[in-house]
Amino acid sequence: MIRGLIIGVLALGVIGTGYWGYQEHQEKNAILLNAENSYQRAFHGLTYQMDLLHDKIGATLAMNSRHSLSPSLAEVWRITSEAHNNVGQLPLTLLPFNKTEEFLTNIGNFSYHTAVRDLDKEPLTEKEYKTLQVLYKQSGNIQSELRKVQHMVLKNNLRWMDVELALASGKETTDNTIIDGFKTVEKTVSGFDETDFGPTYANMQQRDENFKNVQGSPISRTAALKIAKKYMNFDGNAKVKVTENGKGSDYGFYSISLKNSKTGQEASMDITKKGGHPIWFINQRKVRKPTISLHDAVTKAQAFLKDTGFTGLELSESTQYDNIGVLNFVTNTNGIRIYPESVKLKVALDNGDIVGVSADEYLTSYQKRTFKKPAITLEQARKKMNPNLKVMEDRRAVIINDANKEVLCYEFLGTIKNDTYRIFINAENGREEKVEKLKNSETVYNDVL
């Protein structure tokens, strides 16, 4: 009797285990099938978008009017964005594909920044037209190679999951049609000569990462560490690591990390070699319940900026996130706000410590500027506003427009019903350069659960 009961229980156990294993197998197959379908959709989508890209660039070459060119170039930008998105969904993280991605990025940037400029005043140059011809040919080459891969995938019913497994296991050197095909695509793009995208794209690329305009004399590693400890307010028990970047260059920087051996508190910072200016800084300590107001935090931040050599800055935005005040300061020159020169600070509201700094925009944009007299008056610019906008503030300001150029504007801060907007009108031609909807106060949800 007992023996039969034991056998019955064991049998049920075997059946249960078998059913559980079957369910696990089915679920695993469902996950793999879903992943395979996603990969197939992304790959065939990429191939289709390269077809569209090649055709659209070809159509653009035949156009001659701004009315047609701007929408067509904007469409080229949209297609490259979608192609980029599909590349990102393929299991190619372990397979070098950066040249192809860079090619798509360059086409997208060139087409977007050409489309948004006034092509009536700045029509396509002969150099830019030749660039389009080169891009048309190069996109055709990529299209052809992807079509070959697509043909083999469909003909042999190839699976992308095999690609992922091969890359993950380091066996991509074995015969794999898809991997070999994408390596051929990458090799094809690498063989392209450096394409000259013309003045529009060149201007977009000019952001100087080397901080060449910052003021001051070169500092040593020891001096950099001394500055870092001042920012971080650490004692002598800190474990220190200093790394020099851009060795031999006056425009390099030091990366410094500190860890308090007693409390475990950590902080990191990058400092320019020239002048010892903070590029960014973060103190990863826990911020407790606020004891000071956001107004007090602004006062603390202004004192910090003055003490660390940032002059001529004024507060442009302030926000509170939990126990931290996030403040944005910009240069003010003769009443003109220079938005590219901005310094962002995080202030702990428990004691007013500066726990975060981001000054890279200020350091890379800093320069002495001269301003022409505006071609239109403030009142003329005000007439460009939406009549429903109730203007609360106005001033002159310098911003970076969509063509990545600095432009002098009239800035208007106003409201429509419960929403606040910031609108910039070009002081030279009266064009609406940028419209920003400012964030409303965050809703606080209490007792939701």
Short mmCIF file of C-alpha atoms in Angstrom, two decimals:
data_model
loop_
_atom_site.label_atom_id
_atom_site.label_comp_id
_atom_site.label_asym_id
_atom_site.label_seq_id
_atom_site.Cartn_x
_atom_site.Cartn_y
_atom_site.Cartn_z
CA MET A 1 0.00 0.00 0.00
CA ILE A 2 2.70 2.42 1.10
CA ARG A 3 4.89 1.30 -1.78
CA GLY A 4 2.11 2.04 -4.25
CA LEU A 5 1.53 5.46 -2.69
CA ILE A 6 5.23 6.31 -2.95
CA ILE A 7 5.30 5.19 -6.59
CA GLY A 8 2.22 7.32 -7.28
CA VAL A 9 3.76 10.39 -5.64
CA LEU A 10 7.02 9.91 -7.58
CA ALA A 11 5.09 9.48 -10.81
CA LEU A 12 3.21 12.70 -10.16
CA GLY A 13 6.53 14.38 -9.40
CA VAL A 14 8.03 13.16 -12.68
CA ILE A 15 4.94 14.29 -14.59
CA GLY A 16 4.98 17.68 -12.83
CA THR A 17 8.69 18.16 -13.52
CA GLY A 18 8.18 17.18 -17.13
CA TYR A 19 5.29 19.62 -17.50
CA TRP A 20 7.32 22.40 -15.83
CA GLY A 21 10.23 21.66 -18.16
CA TYR A 22 7.88 21.70 -21.13
CA GLN A 23 6.45 25.06 -20.02
CA GLU A 24 9.94 26.48 -19.53
CA HIS A 25 10.92 25.23 -22.99
CA GLN A 26 7.82 26.81 -24.53
CA GLU A 27 8.44 30.13 -22.78
CA LYS A 28 12.10 30.12 -23.84
CA ASN A 29 11.10 29.41 -27.45
CA ALA A 30 8.53 32.21 -27.31
CA ILE A 31 11.19 34.67 -26.07
CA LEU A 32 13.67 33.55 -28.74
CA LEU A 33 10.99 33.80 -31.43
CA ASN A 34 10.06 37.30 -30.30
CA ALA A 35 13.74 38.38 -30.35
CA GLU A 36 14.24 36.84 -33.80
CA ASN A 37 11.15 38.63 -35.15
CA SER A 38 12.44 41.93 -33.74
CA TYR A 39 15.84 41.44 -35.37
CA GLN A 40 14.29 40.49 -38.71
CA ARG A 41 12.00 43.53 -38.64
CA ALA A 42 14.91 45.89 -37.81
CA PHE A 43 17.13 44.40 -40.55
CA HIS A 44 14.52 44.50 -43.31
CA GLY A 45 13.52 47.98 -42.11
CA LEU A 46 17.15 49.12 -42.42
CA THR A 47 17.41 47.71 -45.93
CA TYR A 48 14.17 49.41 -46.95
CA GLN A 49 15.31 52.75 -45.48
CA MET A 50 18.58 52.60 -47.40
CA ASP A 51 16.48 52.14 -50.55
CA LEU A 52 14.44 55.21 -49.61
CA LEU A 53 17.56 57.20 -48.67
CA HIS A 54 19.25 56.52 -51.99
CA ASP A 55 16.12 57.47 -53.94
CA LYS A 56 15.43 60.62 -51.89
CA ILE A 57 19.00 61.93 -52.26
CA GLY A 58 18.71 61.25 -55.99
CA ALA A 59 15.44 63.19 -56.15
CA THR A 60 17.02 66.09 -54.23
CA LEU A 61 19.72 66.40 -56.89
CA ALA A 62 17.04 67.19 -59.47
CA MET A 63 15.43 69.98 -57.41
CA ASN A 64 16.18 73.65 -57.75
CA SER A 65 13.74 75.55 -55.52
CA ARG A 66 13.71 76.12 -51.76
CA HIS A 67 10.05 75.14 -51.74
CA SER A 68 11.05 71.63 -52.80
CA LEU A 69 14.57 71.35 -51.37
CA SER A 70 13.85 72.05 -47.69
CA PRO A 71 11.12 69.38 -47.28
CA SER A 72 13.19 66.89 -49.29
CA LEU A 73 16.30 67.39 -47.15
CA ALA A 74 14.17 67.18 -44.01
CA GLU A 75 12.86 63.85 -45.32
CA VAL A 76 16.46 62.64 -45.83
CA TRP A 77 17.15 63.52 -42.18
CA ARG A 78 14.04 61.61 -41.05
CA ILE A 79 15.01 58.51 -43.04
CA THR A 80 18.57 58.49 -41.62
CA SER A 81 17.13 58.78 -38.10
CA GLU A 82 14.93 55.73 -38.68
CA ALA A 83 17.84 53.81 -40.21
CA HIS A 84 19.97 54.67 -37.16
CA ASN A 85 17.20 53.43 -34.90
CA ASN A 86 17.04 50.08 -36.70
CA VAL A 87 20.83 49.64 -36.59
CA GLY A 88 20.59 50.13 -32.82
CA GLN A 89 18.10 47.25 -32.57
CA LEU A 90 20.36 44.71 -34.29
CA PRO A 91 22.72 42.46 -32.27
CA LEU A 92 25.83 44.23 -33.55
CA THR A 93 27.23 45.61 -30.28
CA LEU A 94 30.23 43.28 -30.50
CA LEU A 95 30.70 43.79 -34.24
CA PRO A 96 32.42 47.02 -35.40
CA PHE A 97 29.79 48.97 -37.35
CA ASN A 98 30.77 52.49 -36.31
CA LYS A 99 31.79 53.70 -39.80
CA THR A 100 28.33 52.95 -41.19
CA GLU A 101 26.64 54.58 -38.20
CA GLU A 102 28.93 57.61 -38.58
CA PHE A 103 28.03 57.80 -42.28
CA LEU A 104 24.30 57.86 -41.43
CA THR A 105 24.91 60.47 -38.74
CA ASN A 106 26.83 62.73 -41.12
CA ILE A 107 24.11 62.52 -43.78
CA GLY A 108 21.46 63.28 -41.16
CA ASN A 109 23.33 66.27 -39.73
CA PHE A 110 24.16 67.67 -43.17
CA SER A 111 20.59 67.36 -44.45
CA TYR A 112 18.99 68.76 -41.28
CA HIS A 113 21.23 71.81 -40.95
CA THR A 114 20.89 72.56 -44.67
CA ALA A 115 17.11 72.19 -44.56
CA VAL A 116 16.59 74.60 -41.65
CA ARG A 117 18.62 77.45 -43.11
CA ASP A 118 17.10 80.07 -45.41
CA LEU A 119 17.89 78.59 -48.82
CA ASP A 120 16.58 81.73 -50.54
CA LYS A 121 19.41 83.75 -48.98
CA GLU A 122 21.89 80.88 -48.70
CA PRO A 123 21.19 78.47 -51.57
CA LEU A 124 23.10 75.22 -51.99
CA THR A 125 26.69 75.93 -52.97
CA GLU A 126 28.45 74.10 -55.77
CA LYS A 127 30.48 72.22 -53.13
CA GLU A 128 27.31 71.12 -51.31
CA TYR A 129 25.73 69.98 -54.58
CA LYS A 130 28.82 67.87 -55.28
CA THR A 131 28.56 66.51 -51.74
CA LEU A 132 25.01 65.36 -52.48
CA GLN A 133 26.26 63.63 -55.63
CA VAL A 134 28.92 61.80 -53.59
CA LEU A 135 26.37 60.83 -50.92
CA TYR A 136 24.04 59.54 -53.62
CA LYS A 137 26.78 57.26 -54.95
CA GLN A 138 27.90 56.11 -51.48
CA SER A 139 24.37 55.36 -50.28
CA GLY A 140 23.88 53.35 -53.48
CA ASN A 141 26.93 51.22 -52.61
CA ILE A 142 25.61 50.53 -49.10
CA GLN A 143 22.16 49.78 -50.53
CA SER A 144 23.67 47.24 -52.92
CA GLU A 145 25.63 45.43 -50.18
CA LEU A 146 22.63 45.30 -47.83
CA ARG A 147 20.48 43.94 -50.64
CA LYS A 148 22.98 41.09 -51.09
CA VAL A 149 22.77 40.25 -47.39
CA GLN A 150 18.98 40.44 -47.50
CA HIS A 151 18.88 38.09 -50.50
CA MET A 152 20.97 35.49 -48.67
CA VAL A 153 18.89 35.84 -45.48
CA LEU A 154 15.66 35.20 -47.37
CA LYS A 155 17.08 32.50 -49.65
CA ASN A 156 18.66 30.42 -46.86
CA ASN A 157 16.18 31.31 -44.11
CA LEU A 158 19.04 32.60 -41.93
CA ARG A 159 18.44 33.47 -38.27
CA TRP A 160 19.69 36.56 -36.44
CA MET A 161 19.77 34.64 -33.18
CA ASP A 162 22.69 32.67 -34.64
CA VAL A 163 24.46 36.00 -35.20
CA GLU A 164 23.91 37.03 -31.59
CA LEU A 165 25.20 33.69 -30.30
CA ALA A 166 28.24 33.82 -32.58
CA LEU A 167 29.12 37.36 -31.47
CA ALA A 168 28.56 36.58 -27.79
CA SER A 169 30.72 33.46 -27.95
CA GLY A 170 33.48 35.16 -29.93
CA LYS A 171 32.98 32.85 -32.94
CA GLU A 172 32.16 35.61 -35.42
CA THR A 173 35.28 34.63 -37.37
CA THR A 174 33.54 31.44 -38.47
CA ASP A 175 31.49 31.34 -41.66
CA ASN A 176 28.38 33.40 -40.99
CA THR A 177 26.68 35.01 -43.97
CA ILE A 178 25.08 37.85 -42.03
CA ILE A 179 28.24 38.77 -40.10
CA ASP A 180 30.35 38.55 -43.25
CA GLY A 181 27.82 40.70 -45.09
CA PHE A 182 27.83 43.44 -42.47
CA LYS A 183 31.64 43.37 -42.36
CA THR A 184 31.56 43.97 -46.12
CA VAL A 185 29.19 46.91 -45.63
CA GLU A 186 31.51 48.38 -42.99
CA LYS A 187 34.53 47.84 -45.25
CA THR A 188 32.69 49.56 -48.11
CA VAL A 189 31.95 52.63 -45.96
CA SER A 190 35.53 52.70 -44.63
CA GLY A 191 36.72 52.92 -48.25
CA PHE A 192 34.87 56.19 -48.84
CA ASP A 193 37.05 59.27 -49.07
CA GLU A 194 36.51 61.90 -46.39
CA THR A 195 33.43 63.72 -47.65
CA ASP A 196 33.43 67.52 -47.56
CA PHE A 197 29.99 68.50 -46.27
CA GLY A 198 30.45 72.23 -46.89
CA PRO A 199 30.37 75.27 -44.60
CA THR A 200 27.05 74.48 -42.89
CA TYR A 201 28.23 71.12 -41.57
CA ALA A 202 31.73 72.44 -40.87
CA ASN A 203 30.24 75.13 -38.64
CA MET A 204 28.29 72.48 -36.76
CA GLN A 205 31.51 70.54 -36.13
CA GLN A 206 33.41 73.52 -34.71
CA ARG A 207 32.53 72.97 -31.06
CA ASP A 208 35.96 73.11 -29.44
CA GLU A 209 36.42 70.40 -26.84
CA ASN A 210 39.88 71.69 -25.93
CA PHE A 211 38.88 74.75 -23.88
CA LYS A 212 41.36 76.89 -25.80
CA ASN A 213 39.69 80.17 -24.77
CA VAL A 214 39.85 79.61 -21.01
CA GLN A 215 42.01 81.99 -19.01
CA GLY A 216 44.91 81.20 -16.68
CA SER A 217 48.28 79.50 -16.51
CA PRO A 218 48.89 75.72 -16.76
CA ILE A 219 48.61 73.88 -13.43
CA SER A 220 50.34 70.75 -12.10
CA ARG A 221 48.73 67.51 -10.89
CA THR A 222 49.40 68.61 -7.31
CA ALA A 223 47.65 71.95 -7.87
CA ALA A 224 44.72 70.17 -9.55
CA LEU A 225 44.33 67.86 -6.54
CA LYS A 226 44.42 70.85 -4.16
CA ILE A 227 41.63 72.53 -6.14
CA ALA A 228 39.60 69.32 -6.19
CA LYS A 229 39.83 68.90 -2.41
CA LYS A 230 38.61 72.48 -1.98
CA TYR A 231 35.55 71.74 -4.12
CA MET A 232 34.88 68.41 -2.51
CA ASN A 233 35.50 69.51 1.09
CA PHE A 234 37.30 66.24 1.90
CA ASP A 235 39.67 65.60 4.78
CA GLY A 236 43.14 64.04 4.69
CA ASN A 237 41.80 60.48 4.84
CA ALA A 238 40.65 60.46 1.24
CA LYS A 239 41.90 57.86 -1.22
CA VAL A 240 43.04 59.75 -4.32
CA LYS A 241 43.29 58.89 -8.01
CA VAL A 242 44.52 61.44 -10.58
CA THR A 243 44.56 60.77 -14.33
CA GLU A 244 46.01 63.13 -16.94
CA ASN A 245 44.09 63.41 -20.21
CA GLY A 246 45.48 65.00 -23.36
CA LYS A 247 49.07 64.57 -22.20
CA GLY A 248 51.39 67.20 -23.65
CA SER A 249 48.50 69.52 -24.56
CA ASP A 250 47.77 72.85 -22.89
CA TYR A 251 44.08 72.20 -23.53
CA GLY A 252 43.86 68.85 -21.74
CA PHE A 253 42.45 68.16 -18.28
CA TYR A 254 42.94 66.15 -15.11
CA SER A 255 40.39 63.59 -13.93
CA ILE A 256 40.33 63.28 -10.15
CA SER A 257 38.41 60.89 -7.92
CA LEU A 258 38.36 60.91 -4.13
CA LYS A 259 36.94 58.42 -1.65
CA ASN A 260 36.69 59.08 2.07
CA SER A 261 38.19 56.03 3.79
CA LYS A 262 36.03 56.56 6.90
CA THR A 263 32.59 57.38 5.48
CA GLY A 264 32.87 55.79 2.01
CA GLN A 265 31.76 59.09 0.46
CA GLU A 266 32.94 59.49 -3.16
CA ALA A 267 33.43 62.48 -5.44
CA SER A 268 34.78 62.93 -8.98
CA MET A 269 35.95 65.92 -10.96
CA ASP A 270 37.55 66.99 -14.25
CA ILE A 271 39.75 70.13 -14.15
CA THR A 272 41.30 72.02 -17.09
CA LYS A 273 45.08 72.05 -17.17
CA LYS A 274 44.92 75.69 -18.20
CA GLY A 275 43.69 77.79 -15.29
CA GLY A 276 42.42 74.89 -13.17
CA HIS A 277 38.74 75.45 -14.02
CA PRO A 278 36.17 72.77 -13.15
CA ILE A 279 34.68 71.08 -16.22
CA TRP A 280 32.34 69.00 -14.11
CA PHE A 281 32.13 67.85 -10.52
CA ILE A 282 29.85 65.52 -8.60
CA ASN A 283 29.73 64.70 -4.89
CA GLN A 284 27.84 61.45 -4.41
CA ARG A 285 26.78 61.98 -0.81
CA LYS A 286 23.26 61.40 0.45
CA VAL A 287 21.30 64.65 0.73
CA ARG A 288 18.98 64.74 3.70
CA LYS A 289 15.80 66.68 4.47
CA PRO A 290 15.95 70.35 3.32
CA THR A 291 16.77 73.00 5.92
CA ILE A 292 17.35 75.91 3.50
CA SER A 293 15.14 77.41 0.79
CA LEU A 294 15.81 77.52 -2.95
CA HIS A 295 16.43 81.27 -2.54
CA ASP A 296 19.15 80.52 0.03
CA ALA A 297 20.62 77.95 -2.38
CA VAL A 298 20.91 80.64 -5.05
CA THR A 299 22.83 82.86 -2.62
CA LYS A 300 25.18 79.94 -1.81
CA ALA A 301 25.68 79.23 -5.51
CA GLN A 302 26.47 82.88 -6.32
CA ALA A 303 29.10 82.96 -3.57
CA PHE A 304 30.57 79.71 -4.89
CA LEU A 305 30.81 81.06 -8.46
CA LYS A 306 32.53 84.24 -7.27
CA ASP A 307 34.94 82.26 -5.11
CA THR A 308 35.89 79.93 -7.98
CA GLY A 309 36.48 82.67 -10.58
CA PHE A 310 33.24 82.64 -12.58
CA THR A 311 32.28 86.30 -13.00
CA GLY A 312 29.55 88.16 -14.83
CA LEU A 313 26.98 85.35 -14.44
CA GLU A 314 23.31 85.70 -13.54
CA LEU A 315 20.63 83.16 -12.65
CA SER A 316 18.48 82.14 -15.62
CA GLU A 317 16.62 79.10 -14.25
CA SER A 318 16.08 77.44 -10.88
CA THR A 319 14.31 74.19 -10.06
CA GLN A 320 14.01 71.98 -6.99
CA TYR A 321 14.16 68.20 -7.33
CA ASP A 322 13.53 66.45 -4.02
CA ASN A 323 16.29 67.69 -1.70
CA ILE A 324 18.46 69.33 -4.37
CA GLY A 325 18.28 72.75 -6.02
CA VAL A 326 19.29 72.75 -9.72
CA LEU A 327 20.42 76.20 -10.89
CA ASN A 328 21.52 77.47 -14.31
CA PHE A 329 23.66 80.60 -14.58
CA VAL A 330 24.58 82.38 -17.84
CA THR A 331 26.91 85.25 -18.74
CA ASN A 332 25.40 88.73 -18.84
CA THR A 333 27.35 91.21 -20.97
CA ASN A 334 25.95 94.76 -21.02
CA GLY A 335 22.46 93.48 -20.40
CA ILE A 336 22.71 90.72 -23.06
CA ARG A 337 22.39 87.14 -21.85
CA ILE A 338 24.91 84.78 -23.49
CA TYR A 339 23.12 81.44 -23.23
CA PRO A 340 25.96 79.33 -24.74
CA GLU A 341 28.08 80.37 -21.73
CA SER A 342 26.19 78.52 -19.02
CA VAL A 343 27.19 76.93 -15.72
CA LYS A 344 24.83 74.47 -14.02
CA LEU A 345 25.03 73.86 -10.27
CA LYS A 346 23.41 71.37 -7.89
CA VAL A 347 23.00 72.60 -4.33
CA ALA A 348 22.19 70.31 -1.42
CA LEU A 349 19.25 71.84 0.44
CA ASP A 350 20.20 70.18 3.74
CA ASN A 351 23.24 72.41 4.30
CA GLY A 352 23.92 74.43 1.10
CA ASP A 353 26.88 72.37 -0.15
CA ILE A 354 27.59 72.47 -3.89
CA VAL A 355 27.24 68.78 -4.85
CA GLY A 356 27.35 69.12 -8.64
CA VAL A 357 28.88 71.43 -11.26
CA SER A 358 28.72 71.34 -15.05
CA ALA A 359 30.77 74.09 -16.72
CA ASP A 360 31.83 72.51 -20.01
CA GLU A 361 29.41 74.66 -22.06
CA TYR A 362 30.83 77.81 -20.49
CA LEU A 363 34.44 76.76 -21.02
CA THR A 364 34.02 75.70 -24.65
CA SER A 365 31.93 78.76 -25.61
CA TYR A 366 33.78 81.46 -23.70
CA GLN A 367 35.07 84.29 -25.90
CA LYS A 368 35.05 88.06 -26.21
CA ARG A 369 32.13 89.15 -28.39
CA THR A 370 31.20 92.34 -30.23
CA PHE A 371 27.58 93.04 -31.07
CA LYS A 372 26.16 94.91 -34.02
CA LYS A 373 23.27 97.26 -33.54
CA PRO A 374 20.05 95.27 -34.04
CA ALA A 375 18.40 95.76 -37.42
CA ILE A 376 14.94 95.75 -35.83
CA THR A 377 13.71 97.38 -32.63
CA LEU A 378 12.28 95.69 -29.55
CA GLU A 379 8.78 96.87 -30.49
CA GLN A 380 9.13 95.49 -34.02
CA ALA A 381 10.19 92.15 -32.57
CA ARG A 382 7.28 92.21 -30.11
CA LYS A 383 4.86 92.42 -33.05
CA LYS A 384 6.15 89.00 -34.19
CA MET A 385 4.66 87.44 -31.05
CA ASN A 386 1.55 85.31 -30.98
CA PRO A 387 -1.23 87.78 -30.01
CA ASN A 388 -2.39 85.32 -27.32
CA LEU A 389 0.98 85.53 -25.54
CA LYS A 390 1.03 87.78 -22.49
CA VAL A 391 4.61 89.09 -22.36
CA MET A 392 6.04 89.29 -18.83
CA GLU A 393 9.75 89.98 -19.53
CA ASP A 394 11.95 90.95 -22.46
CA ARG A 395 15.68 91.29 -23.01
CA ARG A 396 18.40 90.78 -25.61
CA ALA A 397 20.13 87.40 -25.71
CA VAL A 398 22.58 85.30 -27.72
CA ILE A 399 21.56 81.73 -28.53
CA ILE A 400 22.71 78.87 -30.77
CA ASN A 401 20.14 78.40 -33.55
CA ASP A 402 19.25 75.24 -35.47
CA ALA A 403 22.07 75.93 -37.94
CA ASN A 404 24.47 75.85 -34.96
CA LYS A 405 25.29 79.56 -35.32
CA GLU A 406 25.33 82.16 -32.58
CA VAL A 407 22.61 84.76 -33.22
CA LEU A 408 21.58 87.90 -31.35
CA CYS A 409 17.90 87.80 -30.48
CA TYR A 410 15.18 89.53 -28.53
CA GLU A 411 14.02 87.16 -25.81
CA PHE A 412 10.41 87.29 -24.63
CA LEU A 413 9.10 85.44 -21.59
CA GLY A 414 5.32 85.17 -21.55
CA THR A 415 2.27 83.07 -20.77
CA ILE A 416 -0.66 81.57 -22.63
CA LYS A 417 -3.25 80.53 -20.05
CA ASN A 418 -1.35 78.38 -17.51
CA ASP A 419 1.72 77.68 -19.65
CA THR A 420 4.92 79.74 -19.77
CA TYR A 421 6.96 80.18 -22.95
CA ARG A 422 10.31 81.64 -23.91
CA ILE A 423 10.51 82.94 -27.47
CA PHE A 424 13.59 84.22 -29.32
CA ILE A 425 13.21 86.61 -32.29
CA ASN A 426 16.28 87.18 -34.49
CA ALA A 427 17.37 90.82 -34.01
CA GLU A 428 18.75 90.94 -37.55
CA ASN A 429 15.84 89.65 -39.64
CA GLY A 430 12.88 89.27 -37.29
CA ARG A 431 12.69 85.51 -37.76
CA GLU A 432 11.35 83.34 -34.95
CA GLU A 433 14.50 81.39 -34.05
CA LYS A 434 13.30 79.27 -31.14
CA VAL A 435 10.23 78.67 -29.00
CA GLU A 436 10.55 76.87 -25.66
CA LYS A 437 7.76 75.77 -23.36
CA LEU A 438 9.05 76.03 -19.81
CA LYS A 439 8.31 73.26 -17.35
CA ASN A 440 5.39 73.72 -15.02
CA SER A 441 5.71 72.94 -11.33
CA GLU A 442 5.87 69.22 -10.66
CA THR A 443 2.68 67.69 -9.29
CA VAL A 444 3.13 66.17 -5.84
CA TYR A 445 1.17 62.96 -5.32
CA ASN A 446 0.38 62.14 -1.71
CA ASP A 447 -1.27 58.96 -0.42
CA VAL A 448 -1.58 57.50 -3.94
CA LEU A 449 -1.46 53.91 -2.67
#
